[in-house]
């Protein structure tokens, strides 16, 4: 790929030999996820996301615009936000984090105490499990470098008792819910098993992309749980409680529940499962027209992506080139495929990812997608429409 050799890269190569190792990796990434080269232009998709309806406008912010995807790290001010109950106002003078419940020693930590603990970073692509499941919600994904202190040592210090089974993470944002005649107010909360919570990747995060976490993304503190759908990454965190049973809060048991109508012995059976860990997925990002013809670029995420293929107009699958280099199983990978023989007229572009275990991103007709009655976990193959002049 000639295009990768830029004068910027050459300048860097000539310059900083000492930092070359890291710098080249980063630059490869930058170049591959490049802003448009001179003479290149984006061919906009014909299918457009719908307007976000008023009730959802206060919940969803800053959706990713796929045609503008040109940076592997999503800038914070362009990183989508979800706030089910609206962003809370937090009084930093009184804020602290409680670690409590079935632990030997409850703890209360100030932000300074949390920041004084060992610092760890992870680059992690967060996708909302509702992303691409609704006509107006196609941009609920972003990739950032998060920093904070690992959760596991803190839980170890508190000392989870043998009776402790589940770790519940509470936000400070409170919503009202009516259950039969009862109206309750409760903070956004999610839980995971003690084993999942102890994953050394999990962070109590106070920094995003090298800056203090901003209000929209959960300041002063949020959970970052790499490998999980967005909803598990509780923002505006102020309490962690260990309990001895499954937690059945709103976002565990009533919302973010995937319902499928399956068949058992010829009879319909509704299965209801909890949105949890991320699922394998890919999407075409944009079609670019350049001097040498067209190319299709996109992203793949939600596991250990080994292969991405593209089908034009439902034709044979063509293997795209994945941009290896930086990144991990927790981040999206960018891919591209030249489309030299694009003919004038309307076309469809579909992508599918395969992971290292050989699992393929399901087609919309696959039972895992086709039997789904709810819109969460919409990881089926995505088809976009484009018109070539
Ligand atoms: N406290 C709290 N945490 C929350 C939410 C919320 O509404 N309140 N939304 C969740 C959902 S559904 C998603 S997809 C992610 C989105 O993270 P982001 O806003 O930083 O993109 O935050 C999660 N954490
Ligand atoms: Mo979400």
mmCIF file with all atom_site columns, N, CA and C and ligand atoms in Angstrom, residues 82 128-129 231 256, ligand 2:
data_model
loop_
_atom_site.group_PDB
_atom_site.id
_atom_site.type_symbol
_atom_site.label_atom_id
_atom_site.label_alt_id
_atom_site.label_comp_id
_atom_site.label_asym_id
_atom_site.label_entity_id
_atom_site.label_seq_id
_atom_site.pdbx_PDB_ins_code
_atom_site.Cartn_x
_atom_site.Cartn_y
_atom_site.Cartn_z
_atom_site.occupancy
_atom_site.B_iso_or_equiv
_atom_site.pdbx_formal_charge
_atom_site.auth_seq_id
_atom_site.auth_comp_id
_atom_site.auth_asym_id
_atom_site.auth_atom_id
_atom_site.pdbx_PDB_model_num
ATOM   1  N  N   . UNK A 1 82  ? -24.682 7.859  26.680 1.00 0.00 ? 82  UNK A N   1
ATOM   2  C  CA  . UNK A 1 82  ? -26.005 7.369  27.065 1.00 0.00 ? 82  UNK A CA  1
ATOM   3  C  C   . UNK A 1 82  ? -26.221 7.751  28.526 1.00 0.00 ? 82  UNK A C   1
ATOM   4  N  N   . UNK A 1 128 ? -22.940 0.366  22.785 1.00 0.00 ? 128 UNK A N   1
ATOM   5  C  CA  . UNK A 1 128 ? -24.227 0.178  23.466 1.00 0.00 ? 128 UNK A CA  1
ATOM   6  C  C   . UNK A 1 128 ? -24.887 -1.047 22.853 1.00 0.00 ? 128 UNK A C   1
ATOM   7  N  N   . UNK A 1 129 ? -25.452 -1.891 23.675 1.00 0.00 ? 129 UNK A N   1
ATOM   8  C  CA  . UNK A 1 129 ? -26.063 -3.121 23.164 1.00 0.00 ? 129 UNK A CA  1
ATOM   9  C  C   . UNK A 1 129 ? -27.293 -2.835 22.312 1.00 0.00 ? 129 UNK A C   1
ATOM   10 N  N   . UNK A 1 231 ? -23.677 -0.993 28.786 1.00 0.00 ? 231 UNK A N   1
ATOM   11 C  CA  . UNK A 1 231 ? -24.506 -0.847 29.994 1.00 0.00 ? 231 UNK A CA  1
ATOM   12 C  C   . UNK A 1 231 ? -23.802 -1.332 31.261 1.00 0.00 ? 231 UNK A C   1
ATOM   13 N  N   . UNK A 1 256 ? -32.786 -4.111 29.167 1.00 0.00 ? 256 UNK A N   1
ATOM   14 C  CA  . UNK A 1 256 ? -31.566 -4.797 28.716 1.00 0.00 ? 256 UNK A CA  1
ATOM   15 C  C   . UNK A 1 256 ? -31.681 -6.307 28.893 1.00 0.00 ? 256 UNK A C   1
HETATM 16 MO MO1 . LIG B 2 .   ? -26.326 1.093  26.296 1.00 0.00 ? 2   LIG B MO1 1
#
